[in-house]
Tab-separated table of C-alpha atoms in Angstrom:
chain	number	residue	atom	x	y	z
R	1	MET	CA	-155.401	12.880	-120.159
R	2	PRO	CA	-152.134	10.996	-120.347
R	3	ASN	CA	-151.934	7.577	-118.750
R	4	LEU	CA	-148.333	8.357	-117.821
R	5	SER	CA	-149.572	11.605	-116.221
R	6	ARG	CA	-146.953	13.375	-114.196
R	7	ARG	CA	-143.986	11.027	-114.490
R	8	GLY	CA	-144.611	10.334	-118.150
R	9	ALA	CA	-144.704	14.069	-118.693
R	10	LEU	CA	-141.513	14.413	-116.621
R	11	LYS	CA	-139.637	12.387	-119.216
R	12	LEU	CA	-141.013	14.703	-121.853
R	13	THR	CA	-140.231	17.998	-120.158
R	14	ALA	CA	-137.046	17.191	-118.289
R	15	GLY	CA	-134.095	18.784	-119.958
R	16	MET	CA	-136.195	21.100	-122.149
R	17	ALA	CA	-134.487	24.086	-120.525
R	18	VAL	CA	-131.085	23.085	-121.973
R	19	LEU	CA	-132.351	22.334	-125.486
R	20	GLY	CA	-132.300	26.060	-126.381
R	21	THR	CA	-135.081	28.401	-127.164
R	22	LEU	CA	-134.829	28.531	-130.927
R	23	GLY	CA	-134.768	32.261	-130.682
R	24	LEU	CA	-138.229	32.416	-129.026
R	25	THR	CA	-139.237	35.159	-126.685
R	26	GLY	CA	-141.796	33.430	-124.429
R	27	CYS	CA	-142.572	36.780	-122.988
R	28	GLY	CA	-146.203	36.415	-121.923
R	29	ARG	CA	-147.112	37.885	-118.514
R	30	GLU	CA	-148.862	35.765	-116.046
R	31	ASP	CA	-150.855	38.512	-114.442
R	32	ASP	CA	-152.270	39.744	-117.779
R	33	THR	CA	-155.669	38.384	-118.895
R	34	ALA	CA	-154.639	36.950	-122.222
R	35	ALA	CA	-156.971	38.368	-124.796
R	36	ALA	CA	-159.261	35.917	-126.516
R	37	LYS	CA	-157.982	36.996	-129.919
R	38	THR	CA	-156.745	35.355	-133.062
R	39	SER	CA	-154.808	36.968	-135.856
R	40	ALA	CA	-154.728	35.474	-139.363
R	41	GLU	CA	-156.759	35.204	-142.535
R	42	PRO	CA	-160.013	33.220	-141.980
R	43	ILE	CA	-160.238	29.589	-143.155
R	44	ASP	CA	-163.193	28.764	-145.388
R	45	ASP	CA	-165.432	25.708	-145.364
R	46	SER	CA	-164.397	24.216	-148.658
R	47	PRO	CA	-163.015	20.606	-148.450
R	48	ALA	CA	-159.448	20.127	-147.386
R	49	THR	CA	-157.041	18.717	-149.949
R	50	GLY	CA	-153.402	17.541	-150.109
R	51	THR	CA	-151.411	15.925	-147.412
R	52	ILE	CA	-151.278	17.003	-143.751
R	53	SER	CA	-148.409	15.689	-141.629
R	54	VAL	CA	-149.093	15.476	-137.943
R	55	TRP	CA	-146.645	14.909	-135.128
R	56	ALA	CA	-147.780	14.010	-131.614
R	57	ALA	CA	-146.549	12.351	-128.427
R	58	GLN	CA	-147.586	8.809	-127.833
R	59	GLY	CA	-150.557	8.538	-125.515
R	60	ASP	CA	-153.750	10.440	-126.180
R	61	ALA	CA	-152.780	10.786	-129.840
R	62	ASP	CA	-152.619	7.052	-130.338
R	63	VAL	CA	-156.347	6.920	-131.169
R	64	LEU	CA	-156.534	10.045	-133.323
R	65	GLU	CA	-156.514	8.272	-136.626
R	66	LYS	CA	-159.681	6.482	-135.595
R	67	VAL	CA	-161.238	9.589	-134.067
R	68	ILE	CA	-160.827	11.723	-137.185
R	69	LYS	CA	-162.448	9.284	-139.582
R	70	PRO	CA	-165.414	11.719	-139.996
R	71	PHE	CA	-162.975	14.402	-141.132
R	72	LYS	CA	-161.400	12.116	-143.716
R	73	SER	CA	-164.870	11.014	-144.923
R	74	ALA	CA	-165.944	14.685	-145.375
R	75	ASN	CA	-162.604	15.512	-147.086
R	76	PRO	CA	-161.920	12.576	-149.390
R	77	ASP	CA	-159.055	14.402	-151.214
R	78	VAL	CA	-157.013	14.862	-148.088
R	79	THR	CA	-154.323	12.559	-146.667
R	80	VAL	CA	-153.405	12.755	-143.023
R	81	THR	CA	-150.206	11.117	-141.840
R	82	PHE	CA	-149.374	10.594	-138.174
R	83	THR	CA	-145.945	10.340	-136.631
R	84	LEU	CA	-146.228	9.269	-132.938
R	85	ILE	CA	-143.104	9.886	-130.943
R	86	PRO	CA	-142.336	8.534	-127.409
R	87	ASN	CA	-142.981	11.115	-124.728
R	88	ALA	CA	-139.329	11.133	-123.568
R	89	GLU	CA	-138.176	12.135	-127.042
R	90	TYR	CA	-141.055	14.295	-128.379
R	91	TYR	CA	-140.099	17.849	-127.700
R	92	THR	CA	-136.398	17.148	-128.405
R	93	LYS	CA	-137.201	15.727	-131.850
R	94	LEU	CA	-139.711	18.385	-132.609
R	95	GLN	CA	-137.306	21.171	-131.738
R	96	ALA	CA	-134.603	19.575	-133.899
R	97	ALA	CA	-137.030	19.193	-136.835
R	98	ILE	CA	-138.154	22.802	-136.578
R	99	ALA	CA	-134.589	24.036	-136.399
R	100	ALA	CA	-133.725	22.034	-139.545
R	101	GLY	CA	-136.890	23.266	-141.368
R	102	LYS	CA	-138.206	19.726	-141.489
R	103	GLY	CA	-141.085	19.953	-139.061
R	104	PRO	CA	-144.637	18.684	-139.665
R	105	ASP	CA	-147.633	20.779	-140.702
R	106	VAL	CA	-149.400	20.217	-137.370
R	107	ALA	CA	-147.813	19.519	-134.023
R	108	GLN	CA	-149.121	18.673	-130.589
R	109	PHE	CA	-148.070	20.802	-127.639
R	110	PHE	CA	-148.718	20.859	-123.921
R	111	PRO	CA	-150.207	24.041	-122.451
R	112	GLU	CA	-148.128	23.797	-119.243
R	113	SER	CA	-144.828	23.637	-121.221
R	114	GLN	CA	-145.323	25.234	-124.625
R	115	ALA	CA	-144.104	28.710	-124.046
R	116	GLN	CA	-140.900	28.242	-126.014
R	117	PHE	CA	-142.892	27.609	-129.186
R	118	LEU	CA	-145.235	30.590	-129.042
R	119	ASP	CA	-143.562	32.818	-131.622
R	120	PRO	CA	-144.453	33.692	-135.171
R	121	SER	CA	-141.174	32.273	-136.430
R	122	ILE	CA	-142.283	28.859	-135.206
R	123	LEU	CA	-146.047	28.816	-135.279
R	124	ARG	CA	-148.725	30.424	-137.292
R	125	ALA	CA	-151.378	32.614	-135.529
R	126	VAL	CA	-154.737	30.951	-135.148
R	127	PRO	CA	-156.968	32.209	-137.977
R	128	ASP	CA	-159.751	34.560	-137.238
R	129	GLY	CA	-163.044	32.751	-136.644
R	130	LEU	CA	-161.504	29.249	-136.738
R	131	VAL	CA	-162.809	28.431	-133.346
R	132	ASP	CA	-164.670	30.338	-130.510
R	133	PRO	CA	-162.036	31.131	-127.834
R	134	ALA	CA	-164.762	31.520	-125.192
R	135	GLY	CA	-165.780	27.922	-125.784
R	136	PHE	CA	-162.643	26.534	-124.166
R	137	PHE	CA	-161.589	26.603	-120.500
R	138	LYS	CA	-160.140	30.119	-120.267
R	139	SER	CA	-156.710	29.133	-118.822
R	140	LEU	CA	-156.155	26.574	-121.572
R	141	TRP	CA	-156.786	29.128	-124.269
R	142	ASP	CA	-154.738	31.797	-122.505
R	143	ALA	CA	-151.813	29.371	-122.335
R	144	GLY	CA	-151.417	29.720	-126.086
R	145	VAL	CA	-151.637	33.465	-126.296
R	146	VAL	CA	-148.669	35.847	-126.312
R	147	ASP	CA	-148.999	39.622	-126.975
R	148	ASP	CA	-152.702	39.117	-127.747
R	149	VAL	CA	-152.032	36.565	-130.528
R	150	ALA	CA	-153.172	32.975	-130.212
R	151	TYR	CA	-150.881	30.251	-131.502
R	152	THR	CA	-152.492	26.981	-130.274
R	153	VAL	CA	-155.946	25.511	-130.017
R	154	PRO	CA	-156.790	23.395	-126.998
R	155	TRP	CA	-157.444	19.730	-127.479
R	156	TYR	CA	-157.815	17.877	-124.107
R	157	ALA	CA	-157.785	19.128	-120.539
R	158	TYR	CA	-156.903	18.077	-117.061
R	159	THR	CA	-156.210	19.614	-113.706
R	160	TYR	CA	-155.902	18.379	-110.123
R	161	ALA	CA	-158.559	17.722	-107.535
R	162	LEU	CA	-158.876	15.553	-104.442
R	163	VAL	CA	-159.393	11.836	-104.929
R	164	TYR	CA	-160.127	10.149	-101.611
R	165	ARG	CA	-161.365	6.970	-99.987
R	166	SER	CA	-165.061	7.637	-99.509
R	167	ASP	CA	-165.520	4.448	-97.464
R	168	LEU	CA	-162.968	5.634	-94.915
R	169	ALA	CA	-164.460	9.104	-94.869
R	170	ARG	CA	-167.864	7.611	-94.098
R	171	LYS	CA	-166.361	5.478	-91.359
R	172	ALA	CA	-164.667	8.570	-89.886
R	173	GLY	CA	-167.819	10.656	-90.252
R	174	VAL	CA	-166.042	13.441	-92.217
R	175	GLU	CA	-166.608	15.268	-95.480
R	176	ALA	CA	-164.065	16.446	-97.910
R	177	PRO	CA	-162.141	19.536	-96.772
R	178	ALA	CA	-163.233	22.874	-98.129
R	179	THR	CA	-160.416	25.013	-96.690
R	180	TRP	CA	-156.695	24.690	-96.004
R	181	ASP	CA	-157.332	24.603	-92.252
R	182	GLU	CA	-159.578	21.470	-92.771
R	183	MET	CA	-156.949	19.565	-94.792
R	184	VAL	CA	-154.676	17.963	-92.183
R	185	PRO	CA	-157.622	17.189	-89.823
R	186	PHE	CA	-159.273	15.380	-92.746
R	187	PHE	CA	-156.155	13.357	-93.468
R	188	LYS	CA	-155.859	12.471	-89.792
R	189	ALA	CA	-159.514	11.413	-89.649
R	190	LEU	CA	-158.900	8.952	-92.503
R	191	GLN	CA	-155.901	7.604	-90.678
R	192	GLY	CA	-158.064	7.083	-87.660
R	193	ALA	CA	-160.447	5.112	-89.874
R	194	GLY	CA	-157.764	2.687	-90.893
R	195	ALA	CA	-155.389	4.301	-93.382
R	196	ARG	CA	-151.695	4.193	-92.655
R	197	ARG	CA	-151.300	7.728	-94.078
R	198	GLY	CA	-153.988	10.245	-94.794
R	199	LEU	CA	-152.275	11.466	-98.018
R	200	GLY	CA	-150.184	9.659	-100.604
R	201	ALA	CA	-148.138	12.718	-101.627
R	202	ASP	CA	-145.913	12.758	-104.693
R	203	ASN	CA	-142.342	13.099	-103.524
R	204	GLY	CA	-140.290	13.303	-106.682
R	205	TRP	CA	-139.236	16.786	-105.502
R	206	ASP	CA	-139.072	17.965	-109.110
R	207	LEU	CA	-140.847	20.384	-111.424
R	208	PHE	CA	-144.255	18.742	-110.715
R	209	ASN	CA	-143.913	19.425	-107.003
R	210	GLY	CA	-142.996	22.941	-108.009
R	211	GLN	CA	-146.301	23.139	-109.971
R	212	ASP	CA	-148.065	22.043	-106.817
R	213	VAL	CA	-146.572	24.749	-104.690
R	214	ALA	CA	-147.300	27.326	-107.422
R	215	MET	CA	-151.021	26.559	-107.219
R	216	TYR	CA	-150.820	26.804	-103.434
R	217	ALA	CA	-149.270	30.229	-103.850
R	218	TRP	CA	-152.180	31.258	-106.069
R	219	GLN	CA	-154.554	29.965	-103.368
R	220	ALA	CA	-152.776	32.137	-100.868
R	221	GLY	CA	-153.177	35.240	-103.003
R	222	GLY	CA	-149.822	35.276	-104.667
R	223	SER	CA	-148.605	35.444	-108.224
R	224	LEU	CA	-145.534	34.085	-109.897
R	225	LEU	CA	-144.767	37.043	-112.082
R	226	SER	CA	-145.550	40.736	-111.649
R	227	ALA	CA	-147.489	42.813	-114.138
R	228	GLY	CA	-144.099	43.956	-115.404
R	229	GLY	CA	-142.858	40.439	-116.054
R	230	LYS	CA	-140.630	40.155	-112.932
R	231	TRP	CA	-140.472	37.030	-110.779
R	232	THR	CA	-142.377	37.384	-107.492
R	233	LEU	CA	-141.553	34.089	-105.681
R	234	ASP	CA	-140.344	35.326	-102.241
R	235	THR	CA	-143.700	36.754	-101.206
R	236	PRO	CA	-145.686	36.021	-98.035
R	237	ALA	CA	-148.057	33.926	-100.201
R	238	MET	CA	-145.171	31.729	-101.375
R	239	VAL	CA	-144.043	31.300	-97.766
R	240	ASP	CA	-147.572	30.260	-96.832
R	241	ALA	CA	-147.697	27.825	-99.805
R	242	LEU	CA	-144.450	26.162	-98.715
R	243	ARG	CA	-145.636	25.925	-95.076
R	244	TYR	CA	-148.956	24.502	-96.184
R	245	ASN	CA	-147.377	21.795	-98.311
R	246	ALA	CA	-144.850	20.985	-95.502
R	247	SER	CA	-147.713	20.552	-93.007
R	248	PHE	CA	-148.802	17.434	-94.852
R	249	PHE	CA	-145.519	15.827	-93.925
R	250	THR	CA	-144.678	17.440	-90.526
R	251	SER	CA	-148.125	16.327	-89.252
R	252	GLY	CA	-147.471	12.719	-90.151
R	253	ALA	CA	-150.317	12.658	-92.636
R	254	ALA	CA	-147.851	12.028	-95.484
R	255	ASP	CA	-144.391	10.474	-95.805
R	256	THR	CA	-141.516	12.282	-97.488
R	257	ALA	CA	-140.171	8.972	-98.804
R	258	THR	CA	-143.127	6.916	-99.958
R	259	PRO	CA	-145.131	6.191	-101.978
R	260	THR	CA	-143.170	6.692	-105.182
R	261	PHE	CA	-145.224	7.782	-108.138
R	262	LEU	CA	-145.745	4.268	-109.506
R	263	ASP	CA	-146.839	3.028	-106.041
R	264	ALA	CA	-149.483	5.716	-105.600
R	265	GLN	CA	-152.463	3.750	-106.882
R	266	PRO	CA	-151.572	0.410	-105.206
R	267	TYR	CA	-151.037	2.271	-101.939
R	268	PHE	CA	-154.384	3.951	-102.305
R	269	VAL	CA	-156.435	0.842	-103.011
R	270	SER	CA	-154.724	-1.130	-100.288
R	271	GLY	CA	-155.371	1.585	-97.626
R	272	LYS	CA	-151.749	2.457	-97.061
R	273	THR	CA	-152.830	5.955	-98.116
R	274	ALA	CA	-156.336	7.508	-98.326
R	275	THR	CA	-156.171	10.654	-100.505
R	276	MET	CA	-154.353	11.762	-103.668
R	277	ILE	CA	-154.017	15.254	-105.088
R	278	THR	CA	-154.034	14.170	-108.696
R	279	GLY	CA	-155.581	14.295	-112.150
R	280	PRO	CA	-158.672	12.644	-113.558
R	281	TRP	CA	-156.885	9.728	-115.292
R	282	VAL	CA	-156.905	7.782	-111.940
R	283	VAL	CA	-160.691	7.540	-112.119
R	284	GLY	CA	-160.505	4.964	-114.941
R	285	GLN	CA	-157.478	3.148	-113.513
R	286	LEU	CA	-158.313	2.288	-109.935
R	287	ASP	CA	-160.532	-0.710	-110.723
R	288	THR	CA	-157.489	-2.226	-112.472
R	289	ALA	CA	-155.216	-1.307	-109.548
R	290	ALA	CA	-157.802	-2.952	-107.135
R	291	LYS	CA	-158.267	-5.962	-109.512
R	292	LYS	CA	-161.995	-5.604	-109.014
R	293	ASP	CA	-164.712	-4.147	-111.268
R	294	GLY	CA	-166.793	-1.629	-109.434
R	295	TRP	CA	-164.231	-1.055	-106.679
R	296	THR	CA	-163.938	2.641	-107.542
R	297	ALA	CA	-167.651	3.393	-107.477
R	298	SER	CA	-167.932	2.033	-103.951
R	299	HIS	CA	-164.673	3.237	-102.459
R	300	VAL	CA	-163.758	6.580	-104.104
R	301	ALA	CA	-165.040	10.162	-104.143
R	302	THR	CA	-163.621	13.382	-105.642
R	303	ALA	CA	-163.680	16.996	-104.487
R	304	PRO	CA	-162.269	20.330	-105.681
R	305	LEU	CA	-159.136	21.483	-103.984
R	306	PRO	CA	-159.562	23.109	-100.564
R	307	ALA	CA	-159.395	26.927	-100.632
R	308	GLY	CA	-156.730	29.087	-99.185
R	309	SER	CA	-157.220	32.760	-98.261
R	310	SER	CA	-157.749	33.605	-101.979
R	311	GLY	CA	-159.669	30.589	-103.179
R	312	SER	CA	-158.947	27.095	-104.596
R	313	ALA	CA	-157.289	27.840	-107.953
R	314	SER	CA	-155.516	24.966	-109.576
R	315	PHE	CA	-153.454	24.842	-112.869
R	316	SER	CA	-154.637	23.827	-116.284
R	317	ALA	CA	-152.805	21.223	-118.359
R	318	GLY	CA	-153.487	18.888	-121.255
R	319	GLY	CA	-152.889	19.015	-125.042
R	320	THR	CA	-153.033	21.648	-127.747
R	321	TRP	CA	-152.458	21.858	-131.510
R	322	GLY	CA	-150.489	24.367	-133.550
R	323	VAL	CA	-149.656	24.791	-137.226
R	324	LEU	CA	-146.045	25.389	-138.005
R	325	ALA	CA	-145.003	28.604	-139.639
R	326	ASP	CA	-143.345	26.753	-142.568
R	327	SER	CA	-146.255	24.326	-143.182
R	328	GLY	CA	-146.710	23.611	-146.846
R	329	ASN	CA	-150.455	23.034	-146.387
R	330	ALA	CA	-151.614	25.424	-143.630
R	331	GLU	CA	-155.111	25.795	-144.958
R	332	ALA	CA	-155.947	22.104	-144.728
R	333	SER	CA	-154.000	21.850	-141.503
R	334	TRP	CA	-156.247	24.403	-139.822
R	335	LYS	CA	-159.276	22.602	-141.133
R	336	LEU	CA	-158.027	19.513	-139.332
R	337	VAL	CA	-157.440	21.477	-136.101
R	338	ARG	CA	-160.922	22.952	-136.402
R	339	HIS	CA	-162.435	19.475	-136.707
R	340	ILE	CA	-160.465	18.182	-133.617
R	341	ALA	CA	-161.739	21.227	-131.652
R	342	LYS	CA	-165.409	20.325	-132.318
R	343	PRO	CA	-167.315	19.140	-129.218
R	344	SER	CA	-168.340	15.933	-131.056
R	345	THR	CA	-164.723	15.122	-131.901
R	346	GLN	CA	-163.590	15.712	-128.360
R	347	VAL	CA	-166.339	13.477	-127.009
R	348	ALA	CA	-165.130	10.810	-129.448
R	349	GLN	CA	-161.643	11.263	-128.165
R	350	TYR	CA	-162.932	10.802	-124.583
R	351	GLU	CA	-164.767	7.578	-125.575
R	352	ALA	CA	-161.668	6.263	-127.300
R	353	TYR	CA	-158.962	7.270	-124.780
R	354	SER	CA	-160.689	9.011	-121.720
R	355	SER	CA	-159.090	12.301	-122.740
R	356	LEU	CA	-161.289	14.995	-121.141
R	357	PRO	CA	-162.482	17.760	-123.528
R	358	ALA	CA	-160.994	21.233	-123.523
R	359	VAL	CA	-164.340	22.492	-125.095
R	360	ILE	CA	-166.642	23.154	-122.142
R	361	SER	CA	-169.844	22.248	-123.984
R	362	ALA	CA	-168.572	18.708	-124.658
R	363	TRP	CA	-168.869	18.058	-120.965
R	364	GLU	CA	-172.613	18.072	-121.392
R	365	ASP	CA	-172.527	14.868	-123.415
R	366	PRO	CA	-173.998	11.968	-121.464
R	367	ALA	CA	-170.784	9.990	-121.914
R	368	ILE	CA	-169.053	12.451	-119.615
R	369	LYS	CA	-171.851	14.177	-117.687
R	370	ASN	CA	-173.027	10.759	-116.274
R	371	GLN	CA	-169.618	10.187	-114.632
R	372	PRO	CA	-170.074	11.708	-111.152
R	373	LEU	CA	-166.395	11.255	-110.205
R	374	LEU	CA	-165.531	13.751	-112.973
R	375	ASP	CA	-167.686	16.531	-111.468
R	376	ALA	CA	-164.988	17.748	-109.200
R	377	PHE	CA	-162.549	18.042	-112.058
R	378	LEU	CA	-165.019	20.036	-114.185
R	379	ALA	CA	-165.544	22.398	-111.239
R	380	GLN	CA	-161.842	22.752	-110.797
R	381	LEU	CA	-161.213	23.266	-114.542
R	382	LYS	CA	-163.378	26.323	-114.266
R	383	ASN	CA	-161.055	27.657	-111.576
R	384	THR	CA	-157.607	27.309	-113.081
R	385	ARG	CA	-154.741	29.567	-113.973
R	386	THR	CA	-151.929	29.386	-116.468
R	387	PHE	CA	-148.320	28.833	-115.548
R	388	PRO	CA	-145.975	31.643	-116.645
R	389	ARG	CA	-145.580	31.689	-120.409
R	390	VAL	CA	-141.830	32.165	-120.188
R	391	THR	CA	-139.027	29.851	-121.445
R	392	THR	CA	-137.449	29.387	-118.003
R	393	TRP	CA	-140.545	28.189	-116.183
R	394	GLN	CA	-139.541	24.478	-116.250
R	395	GLN	CA	-136.178	25.318	-114.607
R	396	VAL	CA	-137.788	27.535	-111.992
R	397	ALA	CA	-140.509	24.966	-111.155
R	398	THR	CA	-137.869	22.263	-110.717
R	399	ARG	CA	-135.961	24.505	-108.255
R	400	MET	CA	-139.214	25.089	-106.442
R	401	GLY	CA	-139.609	21.347	-106.051
R	402	LYS	CA	-136.146	20.949	-104.516
R	403	GLU	CA	-136.682	23.852	-102.127
R	404	MET	CA	-140.039	22.549	-100.941
R	405	GLU	CA	-138.394	19.207	-100.132
R	406	ALA	CA	-136.067	20.987	-97.724
R	407	VAL	CA	-139.014	22.602	-95.963
R	408	ALA	CA	-141.039	19.378	-95.839
R	409	LYS	CA	-138.019	17.560	-94.294
R	410	GLY	CA	-137.360	20.321	-91.858
R	411	THR	CA	-133.894	21.311	-93.167
R	412	ALA	CA	-134.886	24.756	-94.286
R	413	THR	CA	-137.463	27.377	-93.320
R	414	ALA	CA	-140.178	28.440	-95.738
R	415	GLU	CA	-138.722	31.955	-95.786
R	416	LYS	CA	-135.287	30.671	-96.746
R	417	ALA	CA	-136.650	28.420	-99.444
R	418	ALA	CA	-138.717	31.268	-100.989
R	419	ALA	CA	-135.638	33.484	-101.013
R	420	ASN	CA	-133.630	30.772	-102.675
R	421	ILE	CA	-136.328	30.218	-105.358
R	422	GLN	CA	-136.508	33.902	-106.101
R	423	ALA	CA	-132.701	34.312	-106.299
R	424	TYR	CA	-132.528	31.406	-108.689
R	425	ALA	CA	-135.361	32.649	-110.872
R	426	VAL	CA	-133.924	36.111	-111.057
R	427	SER	CA	-130.550	34.671	-112.083
R	428	LEU	CA	-132.268	32.882	-114.970
R	429	GLY	CA	-134.611	35.675	-116.024
R	430	THR	CA	-137.592	34.870	-118.156
R	431	GLY	CA	-136.096	34.404	-121.498
R	432	ALA	CA	-137.750	37.559	-122.826
R	433	LYS	CA	-135.948	39.707	-125.350
């Protein structure tokens, strides 16, 4: 899970829409259940040989060279070279290298923003039997599947849950909210217990806010694309999602201006805010923000997201690996990907960088299982959905963020915002052929 989280990823994904699609279709359908299927010749168990070039974004991959030492020991005739690229430049440089025919053998991708690469002209299909698709969180595997062919293998995972001040909740005599209707009263109770605001809401009003309202639409029973691949963003469920998000601000539980993203943790530990809807990386960072070891254990709790009328679905995100179509050493490359997908390797990655495993069984390792604040994220990861696997999703999500700002600030109705989002999405299409 990236230390830079949402804002670091923003630098990585912003502008992707104008980089071109490299002729990709990105034509997956969100309402389809992506088949857990691979399509390619199997990879045997003989030792890997030759050179494998790996490109990845700085962050979780910084420790990979150390993490894969067992692979190199078991395959003494293989050389693995790493090129780590700043997040802000990663996809841009990767796309340029692919277009020039100078890409690596293996590249890192992000399941929430990899649709443009899921094409046989760019990536090889995952070989039959390389990994067990059912061993991963389903939405993470599905994010790499188009037309029943898998192109990526999940590496690490994250999703959103509630992170809240347990000390203030105890003082207020309240438990974490389980439904939408309980959300604002919970925030208000924490304010009554001493917090200035019940929720420290992200207010970048960008594609990440759009991702938030997308998961609220799922919780309200909506979808983002129809079974026929058409945008469905002006539905009653989307209107409910926009109103629900706006209620955080119109109630006074959250501020439309502060905290900024970088202020979120300092505000939380100081009591200026009492809840965050965020990813698991904060669990390991709050002691540092509080400048006190053990502060998190005595002041923080986590809970799955409250349920709307159709449940509490969140979105899945993280990291994946793919082997490029023009790789000169595909067999060894897939052997490396297979090693990274092993539960033991993903536990080692967690111990080295706190990246949470995409392989479900790895969560049973004591290093992870004995971290109670991660329980809510595990529960939530089992209830996640995949963003539309279409090349225009980033642009649409950004527009959703801008429209939800207008609703939160009271300058537009939820109905008008939903209509605007739909009209914009239809004007863009999905990038499908």
